[in-house]
Short mmCIF file of C-alpha atoms and ligand atoms in Angstrom, two decimals:
data_model
loop_
_atom_site.label_atom_id
_atom_site.label_comp_id
_atom_site.label_asym_id
_atom_site.label_seq_id
_atom_site.Cartn_x
_atom_site.Cartn_y
_atom_site.Cartn_z
CA UNK H 1 107.60 122.19 118.56
CA UNK H 2 104.41 120.17 119.07
CA UNK H 3 102.97 118.64 115.80
CA UNK H 4 99.50 119.62 115.05
CA UNK H 5 98.93 117.10 112.54
CA UNK H 6 98.29 113.35 112.79
CA UNK H 7 100.99 110.93 112.17
CA UNK H 8 99.54 109.28 108.84
CA UNK H 9 100.28 113.19 107.62
CA UNK H 10 103.87 113.48 109.17
CA UNK H 11 104.90 110.41 107.57
CA UNK H 12 104.28 111.32 104.24
CA UNK H 13 106.02 114.71 104.56
CA UNK H 14 109.11 112.87 106.05
CA UNK H 15 109.09 110.31 103.26
CA UNK H 16 109.23 113.12 100.81
CA UNK H 17 112.02 115.06 102.73
CA UNK H 18 114.04 111.98 103.33
CA UNK H 19 114.24 111.59 99.70
CA UNK H 20 115.70 115.39 98.93
CA UNK H 21 112.13 116.77 98.06
CA UNK H 22 110.53 120.08 99.71
CA UNK H 23 107.35 118.87 101.08
CA UNK H 24 104.62 121.41 102.46
CA UNK H 25 101.14 121.30 104.33
CA UNK H 26 98.78 123.93 102.32
CA UNK H 27 95.49 125.07 101.99
CA UNK H 28 92.40 124.19 104.15
CA UNK H 29 94.55 122.34 106.99
CA UNK H 30 96.96 125.38 107.71
CA UNK H 31 94.12 127.70 108.05
CA UNK H 32 92.17 125.60 110.18
CA UNK H 33 95.21 124.27 112.26
CA UNK H 34 95.84 128.32 113.03
CA UNK H 35 92.45 128.81 113.95
CA UNK H 36 92.37 125.74 116.20
CA UNK H 37 89.75 123.92 113.93
CA UNK H 38 89.70 120.53 112.84
CA UNK H 39 90.92 119.95 109.27
CA UNK H 40 88.31 118.41 106.68
CA UNK H 41 91.50 116.87 104.84
CA UNK H 42 95.05 117.20 104.34
CA UNK H 43 96.79 118.77 101.42
CA UNK H 44 100.37 118.38 100.50
CA UNK H 45 102.57 120.43 97.95
CA UNK H 46 105.59 119.22 96.91
CA UNK H 47 108.33 119.99 94.18
CA UNK H 48 108.45 116.19 93.20
CA UNK H 49 106.75 115.37 90.27
CA UNK H 50 103.58 112.94 90.08
CA UNK H 51 105.64 109.66 89.04
CA UNK H 52 108.58 110.69 91.54
CA UNK H 53 105.81 110.66 94.26
CA UNK H 54 104.12 107.52 93.12
CA UNK H 55 107.68 105.71 92.67
CA UNK H 56 108.28 106.85 96.70
CA UNK H 57 104.92 105.36 98.08
CA UNK H 58 103.77 101.74 97.79
CA UNK H 59 100.14 102.86 97.59
CA UNK H 60 98.78 105.54 95.47
CA UNK H 61 95.88 106.65 93.29
CA UNK H 62 96.72 108.83 90.38
CA UNK H 63 93.26 109.97 89.66
CA UNK H 64 94.05 113.94 89.55
CA UNK H 65 97.40 113.34 87.82
CA UNK H 66 96.56 115.89 84.92
CA UNK H 67 96.56 118.72 87.45
CA UNK H 68 99.46 117.29 89.34
CA UNK H 69 97.78 115.59 92.05
CA UNK H 70 98.61 111.95 93.02
CA UNK H 71 96.57 110.59 96.35
CA UNK H 72 98.88 108.96 98.80
CA UNK H 73 97.27 106.26 100.95
CA UNK H 74 99.08 106.53 104.13
CA UNK H 75 98.27 104.21 107.31
CA UNK H 76 95.11 103.84 105.33
CA UNK H 77 94.22 107.13 105.22
CA UNK H 78 94.10 109.23 101.68
CA UNK H 79 96.18 112.32 101.62
CA UNK H 80 96.41 114.61 98.29
CA UNK H 81 99.97 115.01 97.21
CA UNK H 82 100.55 118.15 94.46
CA UNK H 83 103.36 118.97 92.32
CA UNK H 84 104.12 122.76 92.89
CA UNK H 85 102.09 124.06 89.68
CA UNK H 86 100.94 127.38 88.03
CA UNK H 87 97.64 127.39 86.17
CA UNK H 88 97.71 129.14 82.70
CA UNK H 89 95.23 130.55 80.40
CA UNK H 90 91.72 130.12 82.11
CA UNK H 91 89.12 131.17 79.33
CA UNK H 92 85.93 128.90 80.78
CA UNK H 93 85.57 131.06 83.82
CA UNK H 94 86.17 127.77 85.46
CA UNK H 95 89.26 125.70 84.33
CA UNK H 96 92.59 126.68 83.49
CA UNK H 97 93.86 125.57 79.95
CA UNK H 98 97.43 124.40 80.86
CA UNK H 99 98.89 123.52 84.20
CA UNK H 100 102.60 123.85 84.36
CA UNK H 101 104.55 122.32 87.02
CA UNK H 102 107.08 124.92 88.87
CA UNK H 103 110.02 124.46 91.30
CA UNK H 104 109.06 127.34 93.48
CA UNK H 105 106.58 127.18 96.26
CA UNK H 106 105.77 130.98 96.18
CA UNK H 107 104.34 130.46 92.53
CA UNK H 108 102.07 127.75 93.69
CA UNK H 109 100.71 130.04 96.55
CA UNK H 110 99.97 132.65 94.02
CA UNK H 111 97.62 130.51 92.10
CA UNK H 112 95.55 130.08 95.45
CA UNK H 113 91.86 131.53 95.57
CA UNK H 114 92.37 133.82 99.35
CA UNK H 115 95.20 134.56 101.22
CA UNK H 116 94.19 132.44 104.29
CA UNK H 117 94.44 129.54 102.01
CA UNK H 118 97.75 130.40 100.62
CA UNK H 119 99.83 129.51 103.82
CA UNK H 120 102.14 126.57 103.69
CA UNK H 121 103.59 125.04 106.74
CA UNK H 122 106.61 122.44 106.90
CA UNK H 123 106.89 119.63 109.02
CA UNK H 124 109.18 121.66 111.63
CA UNK H 125 106.10 124.01 111.82
CA UNK H 126 107.65 127.04 110.03
CA UNK H 127 105.48 129.10 107.55
CA UNK H 128 105.80 130.41 104.31
CA UNK H 129 103.13 132.71 103.85
CA UNK H 130 104.05 135.47 101.16
CA UNK H 131 100.44 137.08 100.88
CA UNK H 132 100.05 137.39 104.59
CA UNK H 133 97.59 135.10 104.92
CA UNK H 134 97.95 135.04 108.72
CA UNK H 135 97.56 138.72 109.21
CA UNK H 136 93.90 138.38 107.31
CA UNK H 137 93.45 135.28 109.51
CA UNK H 138 93.76 137.66 112.82
CA UNK H 139 91.71 140.25 111.10
CA UNK H 140 89.36 137.61 109.89
CA UNK H 141 88.93 138.51 106.44
CA UNK H 142 88.80 136.80 103.39
CA UNK H 143 91.08 138.62 100.51
CA UNK H 144 91.85 137.32 96.97
CA UNK H 145 95.65 136.34 96.46
CA UNK H 146 96.42 139.22 93.69
CA UNK H 147 93.93 141.06 91.86
CA UNK H 148 90.39 140.27 92.61
CA UNK H 149 89.06 141.30 89.36
CA UNK H 150 91.22 138.75 87.72
CA UNK H 151 90.99 135.86 90.21
CA UNK H 152 87.00 135.80 90.11
CA UNK H 153 87.07 136.17 86.02
CA UNK H 154 89.28 133.06 86.26
CA UNK H 155 87.13 130.87 88.31
CA UNK H 156 84.02 131.85 89.40
CA UNK H 157 83.17 129.00 91.76
CA UNK H 158 85.89 131.22 94.00
CA UNK H 159 82.76 133.68 94.73
CA UNK H 160 80.68 130.84 96.14
CA UNK H 161 83.88 129.58 97.92
CA UNK H 162 84.14 133.16 99.42
CA UNK H 163 80.78 133.10 100.59
CA UNK H 164 80.89 129.50 101.93
CA UNK H 165 84.05 130.25 103.60
CA UNK H 166 82.58 133.41 105.39
CA UNK H 167 79.47 131.50 106.66
CA UNK H 168 81.78 128.92 108.19
CA UNK H 169 84.56 130.90 109.60
CA UNK H 170 82.25 133.89 110.28
CA UNK H 171 84.71 136.13 108.54
CA UNK H 172 84.09 139.16 106.44
CA UNK H 173 84.82 139.65 103.08
CA UNK H 174 87.55 142.32 102.05
CA UNK H 175 85.46 145.38 100.19
CA UNK H 176 87.47 145.17 96.70
CA UNK H 177 87.03 141.39 96.93
CA UNK H 178 83.43 141.27 97.62
CA UNK H 179 83.02 144.42 95.05
CA UNK H 180 84.81 142.00 92.33
CA UNK H 181 82.49 139.26 93.44
CA UNK H 182 79.22 141.17 92.65
CA UNK H 183 81.07 142.10 89.45
CA UNK H 184 81.79 138.65 88.39
CA UNK H 185 78.69 136.84 89.20
CA UNK H 186 77.31 136.84 85.65
CA UNK H 187 79.71 134.18 85.05
CA UNK H 188 78.27 131.69 87.73
CA UNK H 189 76.12 130.73 84.97
CA UNK H 190 78.83 128.86 83.48
CA UNK H 191 78.91 126.56 86.87
CA UNK H 192 77.62 123.06 86.63
CA UNK H 193 74.84 122.21 88.96
CA UNK H 194 76.66 119.91 90.97
CA UNK H 195 79.57 122.20 91.68
CA UNK H 196 76.87 124.76 92.82
CA UNK H 197 75.13 122.16 94.92
CA UNK H 198 78.54 121.02 96.73
CA UNK H 199 79.20 125.07 97.73
CA UNK H 200 75.44 125.62 98.31
CA UNK H 201 75.32 122.19 100.52
CA UNK H 202 78.53 123.44 102.70
CA UNK H 203 77.06 127.28 102.97
CA UNK H 204 73.85 125.47 104.54
CA UNK H 205 75.75 123.44 106.93
CA UNK H 206 77.94 126.49 107.66
CA UNK H 207 77.69 127.39 111.28
CA UNK H 208 77.63 130.95 110.87
CA UNK H 209 75.11 131.67 107.88
CA UNK H 210 72.96 133.88 109.82
CA UNK H 211 75.59 136.29 110.65
CA UNK H 212 76.16 136.61 106.73
CA UNK H 213 72.71 137.20 105.77
CA UNK H 214 73.41 140.63 104.28
CA UNK H 215 75.84 139.25 101.73
CA UNK H 216 74.20 136.00 101.23
CA UNK H 217 70.86 137.71 100.13
CA UNK H 218 72.29 139.80 97.63
CA UNK H 219 70.26 138.74 94.48
CA UNK H 220 73.41 139.45 92.01
CA UNK H 221 74.54 136.20 93.52
CA UNK H 222 71.49 133.93 92.79
CA UNK H 223 69.72 135.20 89.59
CA UNK H 224 72.87 133.61 87.54
CA UNK H 225 72.34 130.50 89.15
CA UNK H 226 69.01 130.07 87.47
CA UNK H 227 65.60 129.63 88.63
CA UNK H 228 66.09 125.99 90.70
CA UNK H 229 68.75 127.34 92.73
CA UNK H 230 67.60 131.32 93.02
CA UNK H 231 64.56 129.91 94.84
CA UNK H 232 66.66 130.38 97.86
CA UNK H 233 66.96 134.07 97.66
CA UNK H 234 63.73 135.35 98.57
CA UNK H 235 63.88 133.35 101.84
CA UNK H 236 67.44 134.60 102.71
CA UNK H 237 66.04 138.05 101.90
CA UNK H 238 63.22 137.91 104.26
CA UNK H 239 65.35 136.24 106.92
CA UNK H 240 67.96 139.02 106.62
CA UNK H 241 65.16 141.55 107.93
CA UNK H 242 64.64 139.42 110.95
CA UNK H 243 66.17 140.88 114.13
CA UNK H 244 69.69 139.36 114.91
CA UNK H 245 68.56 137.90 118.41
CA UNK H 246 66.20 135.82 116.46
CA UNK H 247 68.51 134.94 114.10
CA UNK H 248 71.24 133.59 116.49
CA UNK H 249 68.93 131.11 118.09
CA UNK H 250 68.63 129.31 114.83
CA UNK H 251 71.41 126.97 116.04
CA UNK H 252 68.54 125.15 118.27
CA UNK H 253 66.82 124.14 115.13
CA UNK H 254 68.77 121.16 113.88
CA UNK H 255 68.36 118.35 116.58
CA UNK H 256 71.98 117.78 116.84
CA UNK H 257 73.90 121.01 115.86
CA UNK H 258 77.12 118.73 115.67
CA UNK H 259 75.85 117.00 112.78
CA UNK H 260 76.66 118.78 109.58
CA UNK H 261 74.08 117.20 107.16
CA UNK H 262 71.18 118.17 109.84
CA UNK H 263 72.38 121.84 109.74
CA UNK H 264 72.39 121.65 105.94
CA UNK H 265 68.74 120.30 105.44
CA UNK H 266 67.42 122.37 108.50
CA UNK H 267 69.00 125.77 106.94
CA UNK H 268 67.65 124.87 103.31
CA UNK H 269 64.18 124.19 104.52
CA UNK H 270 64.34 127.26 106.65
CA UNK H 271 65.27 129.38 103.30
CA UNK H 272 62.64 127.38 101.38
CA UNK H 273 60.01 128.04 103.97
CA UNK H 274 60.90 131.57 104.62
CA UNK H 275 60.37 132.43 100.62
CA UNK H 276 57.15 130.91 100.55
CA UNK H 277 58.51 128.17 97.94
CA UNK H 278 56.59 125.30 97.04
CA UNK H 279 57.19 121.87 97.01
CA UNK H 280 57.97 121.42 93.21
CA UNK H 281 60.84 124.21 93.66
CA UNK H 282 62.36 122.02 96.66
CA UNK H 283 62.48 119.28 94.39
CA UNK H 284 63.85 121.18 90.98
CA UNK H 285 66.56 122.68 93.71
CA UNK H 286 67.63 119.31 94.75
CA UNK H 287 67.74 117.94 91.37
CA UNK H 288 69.43 120.68 89.84
CA UNK H 289 72.23 120.42 92.81
CA UNK H 290 72.77 116.53 92.12
CA UNK H 291 71.76 115.70 95.88
CA UNK H 292 70.38 112.43 96.26
CA UNK H 293 66.99 111.32 96.16
CA UNK H 294 66.90 110.75 99.71
CA UNK H 295 68.01 114.73 100.17
CA UNK H 296 65.02 115.70 97.72
CA UNK H 297 62.35 113.89 99.42
CA UNK H 298 63.38 115.20 102.97
CA UNK H 299 63.07 118.78 101.59
CA UNK H 300 59.83 118.02 100.20
CA UNK H 301 58.42 115.76 102.84
CA UNK H 302 59.55 118.38 105.72
CA UNK H 303 57.66 121.30 103.77
CA UNK H 304 54.63 119.33 103.13
CA UNK H 305 54.16 119.00 106.86
CA UNK H 306 55.33 122.35 107.40
CA UNK H 307 52.29 123.25 105.10
CA UNK H 308 49.69 121.22 107.30
CA UNK H 309 50.61 122.90 110.48
CA UNK H 310 51.02 120.22 113.13
CA UNK H 311 49.72 122.90 115.66
CA UNK H 312 46.21 122.40 114.49
CA UNK H 313 46.40 118.58 114.39
CA UNK H 314 43.95 116.32 116.63
CA UNK H 315 45.95 113.76 118.77
CA UNK H 316 44.78 111.24 116.30
CA UNK H 317 46.15 113.15 113.13
CA UNK H 318 49.84 113.15 115.29
CA UNK H 319 49.56 109.59 115.76
CA UNK H 320 48.86 108.80 112.19
CA UNK H 321 51.65 111.34 111.09
CA UNK H 322 54.27 109.75 113.34
CA UNK H 323 53.16 106.29 112.54
CA UNK H 324 53.63 106.82 108.64
CA UNK H 325 56.70 109.09 108.99
CA UNK H 326 59.43 109.87 108.16
CA UNK H 327 59.65 110.95 111.54
CA UNK H 328 62.81 112.85 111.01
CA UNK H 329 61.02 115.29 108.31
CA UNK H 330 58.11 115.75 111.25
CA UNK H 331 60.60 116.31 113.73
CA UNK H 332 62.43 118.75 111.58
CA UNK H 333 59.14 120.55 110.34
CA UNK H 334 57.88 121.08 114.29
CA UNK H 335 61.51 122.65 115.11
CA UNK H 336 61.50 125.01 112.14
CA UNK H 337 58.25 126.11 112.85
CA UNK H 338 58.63 126.68 116.70
CA UNK H 339 61.73 128.53 115.68
CA UNK H 340 59.78 130.72 113.27
CA UNK H 341 57.30 131.35 116.26
CA UNK H 342 59.90 132.40 118.57
CA UNK H 343 59.77 129.41 120.61
CA UNK H 344 62.54 127.24 122.18
CA UNK H 345 62.21 123.56 121.20
CA UNK H 346 62.04 122.46 125.21
CA UNK H 347 58.97 125.40 125.83
CA UNK H 348 56.07 123.97 127.20
CA UNK H 349 53.58 125.00 124.38
CA UNK H 350 56.21 124.21 121.73
CA UNK H 351 55.39 121.72 118.72
CA UNK H 352 58.51 119.72 119.44
CA UNK H 353 57.57 118.93 122.77
CA UNK H 354 54.50 118.03 121.77
CA UNK H 355 55.75 115.75 119.29
CA UNK H 356 57.84 114.08 121.48
CA UNK H 357 55.01 113.70 124.24
CA UNK H 358 52.93 112.10 121.82
CA UNK H 359 55.62 109.59 120.50
CA UNK H 360 56.47 108.57 123.95
CA UNK H 361 52.73 107.26 124.75
CA UNK H 362 52.28 106.36 121.01
CA UNK H 363 50.09 102.88 121.09
CA UNK H 364 52.06 101.95 117.78
CA UNK H 365 55.05 103.53 116.86
CA UNK H 366 55.78 101.51 113.29
CA UNK H 367 53.51 98.94 111.35
CA UNK H 368 55.92 96.29 112.50
CA UNK H 369 54.90 96.78 116.13
CA UNK H 370 51.20 95.71 115.35
CA UNK H 371 50.96 92.32 117.49
CA UNK H 372 49.20 90.60 114.80
CA UNK H 373 50.68 89.34 111.68
CA UNK H 374 49.52 88.54 108.09
CA UNK H 375 50.17 84.87 108.51
CA UNK H 376 47.51 85.15 111.73
CA UNK H 377 44.82 86.99 108.91
CA UNK H 378 45.18 84.10 106.71
CA UNK H 379 44.97 81.27 109.57
CA UNK H 380 41.16 83.40 110.35
CA UNK H 381 40.60 82.43 106.75
CA UNK H 382 41.37 85.83 104.68
CA UNK H 383 42.50 85.93 101.31
CA UNK H 384 44.05 88.50 99.02
CA UNK H 385 42.85 92.12 99.12
CA UNK H 386 40.86 91.53 102.55
CA UNK H 387 43.95 90.83 104.59
CA UNK H 388 45.06 94.35 103.73
CA UNK H 389 41.88 95.91 104.66
CA UNK H 390 41.38 94.28 107.92
CA UNK H 391 45.18 95.08 108.89
CA UNK H 392 44.22 98.79 107.96
CA UNK H 393 41.09 98.50 109.97
CA UNK H 394 43.17 97.21 113.07
CA UNK H 395 45.86 99.91 113.08
CA UNK H 396 42.96 102.50 113.10
CA UNK H 397 41.53 101.04 115.77
CA UNK H 398 44.98 100.65 117.59
CA UNK H 399 45.78 104.16 116.92
CA UNK H 400 42.33 105.58 117.89
CA UNK H 401 42.63 103.34 121.11
CA UNK H 402 39.37 101.86 120.30
CA UNK H 403 41.62 98.28 121.04
CA UNK H 404 45.21 97.65 122.53
CA UNK H 405 47.56 96.64 120.46
CA UNK H 406 47.63 93.11 122.21
CA UNK H 407 47.45 90.12 120.21
CA UNK H 408 44.62 88.35 121.47
CA UNK H 409 42.31 91.50 121.66
CA UNK H 410 43.29 91.87 117.78
CA UNK H 411 42.17 88.63 116.87
CA UNK H 412 38.76 89.05 118.37
CA UNK H 413 38.17 92.39 116.40
CA UNK H 414 39.74 90.83 113.28
CA UNK H 415 37.42 87.88 113.65
CA UNK H 416 34.12 90.45 114.24
CA UNK H 417 35.37 92.53 111.14
CA UNK H 418 35.98 89.76 108.83
CA UNK H 419 32.70 87.82 109.80
CA UNK H 420 31.09 89.45 106.68
CA UNK H 421 34.12 88.64 104.54
CA UNK H 422 34.07 85.01 104.54
CA UNK H 423 30.84 85.18 102.27
CA UNK H 424 30.63 86.37 99.65
CA UNK H 425 34.16 86.72 98.45
CA UNK H 426 34.36 89.82 96.55
CA UNK H 427 32.48 92.13 98.89
CA UNK H 428 35.25 94.93 100.36
CA UNK H 429 35.62 95.90 103.74
CA UNK H 430 35.37 99.61 104.35
CA UNK H 431 37.40 100.40 107.47
CA UNK H 432 35.83 102.75 110.06
CA UNK H 433 38.36 106.07 110.57
CA UNK H 434 40.57 105.02 108.38
CA UNK H 435 42.36 108.23 106.11
CA UNK H 436 42.23 107.32 102.59
CA UNK H 437 46.24 108.42 102.41
CA UNK H 438 47.17 105.21 104.79
CA UNK H 439 49.74 103.09 103.59
CA UNK H 440 52.75 101.23 105.14
CA UNK H 441 50.32 98.28 106.89
CA UNK H 442 51.06 95.97 104.01
CA UNK H 443 54.47 95.32 105.49
CA UNK H 444 53.38 94.56 109.33
P1 LIG G 1 88.22 122.71 103.05
O1 LIG G 1 89.26 121.51 103.06
O2 LIG G 1 87.81 122.94 104.28
O3 LIG G 1 87.14 122.40 102.03
P2 LIG G 1 90.45 123.82 101.43
O4 LIG G 1 90.51 125.60 101.64
O5 LIG G 1 91.33 122.96 101.86
O6 LIG G 1 88.95 123.61 102.72
P3 LIG G 1 89.96 122.33 99.09
O7 LIG G 1 88.89 122.45 98.60
O8 LIG G 1 90.37 121.15 99.86
O9 LIG G 1 89.61 123.66 100.17
O10 LIG G 1 91.29 123.03 98.55
C1 LIG G 1 92.60 123.04 98.97
C2 LIG G 1 93.09 124.25 98.58
O11 LIG G 1 93.49 124.35 97.16
C3 LIG G 1 92.46 125.64 99.17
O12 LIG G 1 92.67 126.09 100.40
C4 LIG G 1 93.18 126.66 98.07
O13 LIG G 1 94.52 127.13 98.31
C5 LIG G 1 93.36 125.88 96.69
N1 LIG G 1 92.08 126.20 96.19
C6 LIG G 1 90.91 125.04 96.02
N2 LIG G 1 89.87 125.34 95.04
C7 LIG G 1 90.46 126.71 94.46
C8 LIG G 1 90.02 127.59 93.29
N3 LIG G 1 88.72 127.22 92.78
N4 LIG G 1 90.54 128.66 92.93
C9 LIG G 1 92.05 128.55 93.82
N5 LIG G 1 92.54 128.09 94.64
C10 LIG G 1 91.60 126.97 95.11
MG1 LIG G 2 91.42 120.87 102.23
#
């Protein structure tokens, strides 16, 4: 039988098997293999103890050893090998009090969250599937292993995992499972912001969230997560009332829909915007979720540009915004606003098209592109603050096409502007046509 997994994975299974242990692939990689999707990572389950695993492989890391997990480095790639285990005595709604190893694979599969995640497959391609995960895969259904009442009480993160998986796979959540997710939702309040942030990010990056809006917009899931996170709910609710055809076209919003970071950012901004959220809420959301400063900045910059709708900008406004950047935020703002207006990004009257046209003919795309340097200005006899002031005026002249971005023309203009600056020393130049907010010219 053709092996569906790469050689760095089969080597690990073979090594364990040759030493007399059972070794199976489990979880997401088996599920994704059956769905013919690319696996994110490979998880191996075995009846070997963590110390036995460590003794079999030259390169390992024991970071998850208290849960029975050893990371094996196989052909340079990490792969998690976990000893069959049962989780006992959940009392904090998140972590088992105790984990016990078991020789029995079926017991290990019983602790897993959903039937589609509880399928094991061996090196020969045979399946161990005691909870009929493959039937649920065929039905495109997410269903708890065992009693959903108990499973969500044990660990409320599973509620977010179910919503996220549904949005990633375009699966439905089985009725009783969904009902118990709603019942257990108050337990979500106990989850640390970062774990919520990780699931939320993946939910936003999911390719099918718009098909799951009815479930996602349910306020029961959001209120316990606190104000920073529940700021996303009003937008989801508003979008769930939009017509379906419009939702489907959402995948035209990220410039590269294959890029999961672009998808996540675009979705989050769409939800915040649809819910009329402030820049402060966007910032609070990113902070609470432990997302990077760069992500927080992209969320707020993009929302700010959307509030300042580019559709009403003059050509000079566009040039200034493109010069100042960040250009990614402006592009995203244009594409999201176009989508809300029912415009395809390629449409002749779209903001995105206009943005590209202006960019292509932009006389000064970045501060570095200015054909004159600070040193040139020093040679003209300028000092201190005056250098910056003259440069600012030159940039304004280039952007408004009063002067071409050519060294000789810029030097001539710089001399003209700087005449009154030579004497007296302390006079400050007021450049014409230069918005107060300008920055960035110092670097050029
Ligand atoms: P992906 O790798 O695409 O995120 P995955 O299903 O493999 O999906 P992982 O977080 O890698 O997700 O977890 C591996 C497996 O561990 C899951 O398939 C599931 O069987 C089990 N698992 C993970 N988190 C939980 C949980 N909170 N409760 C129960 N089982 C879980
Ligand atoms: Mg996985």
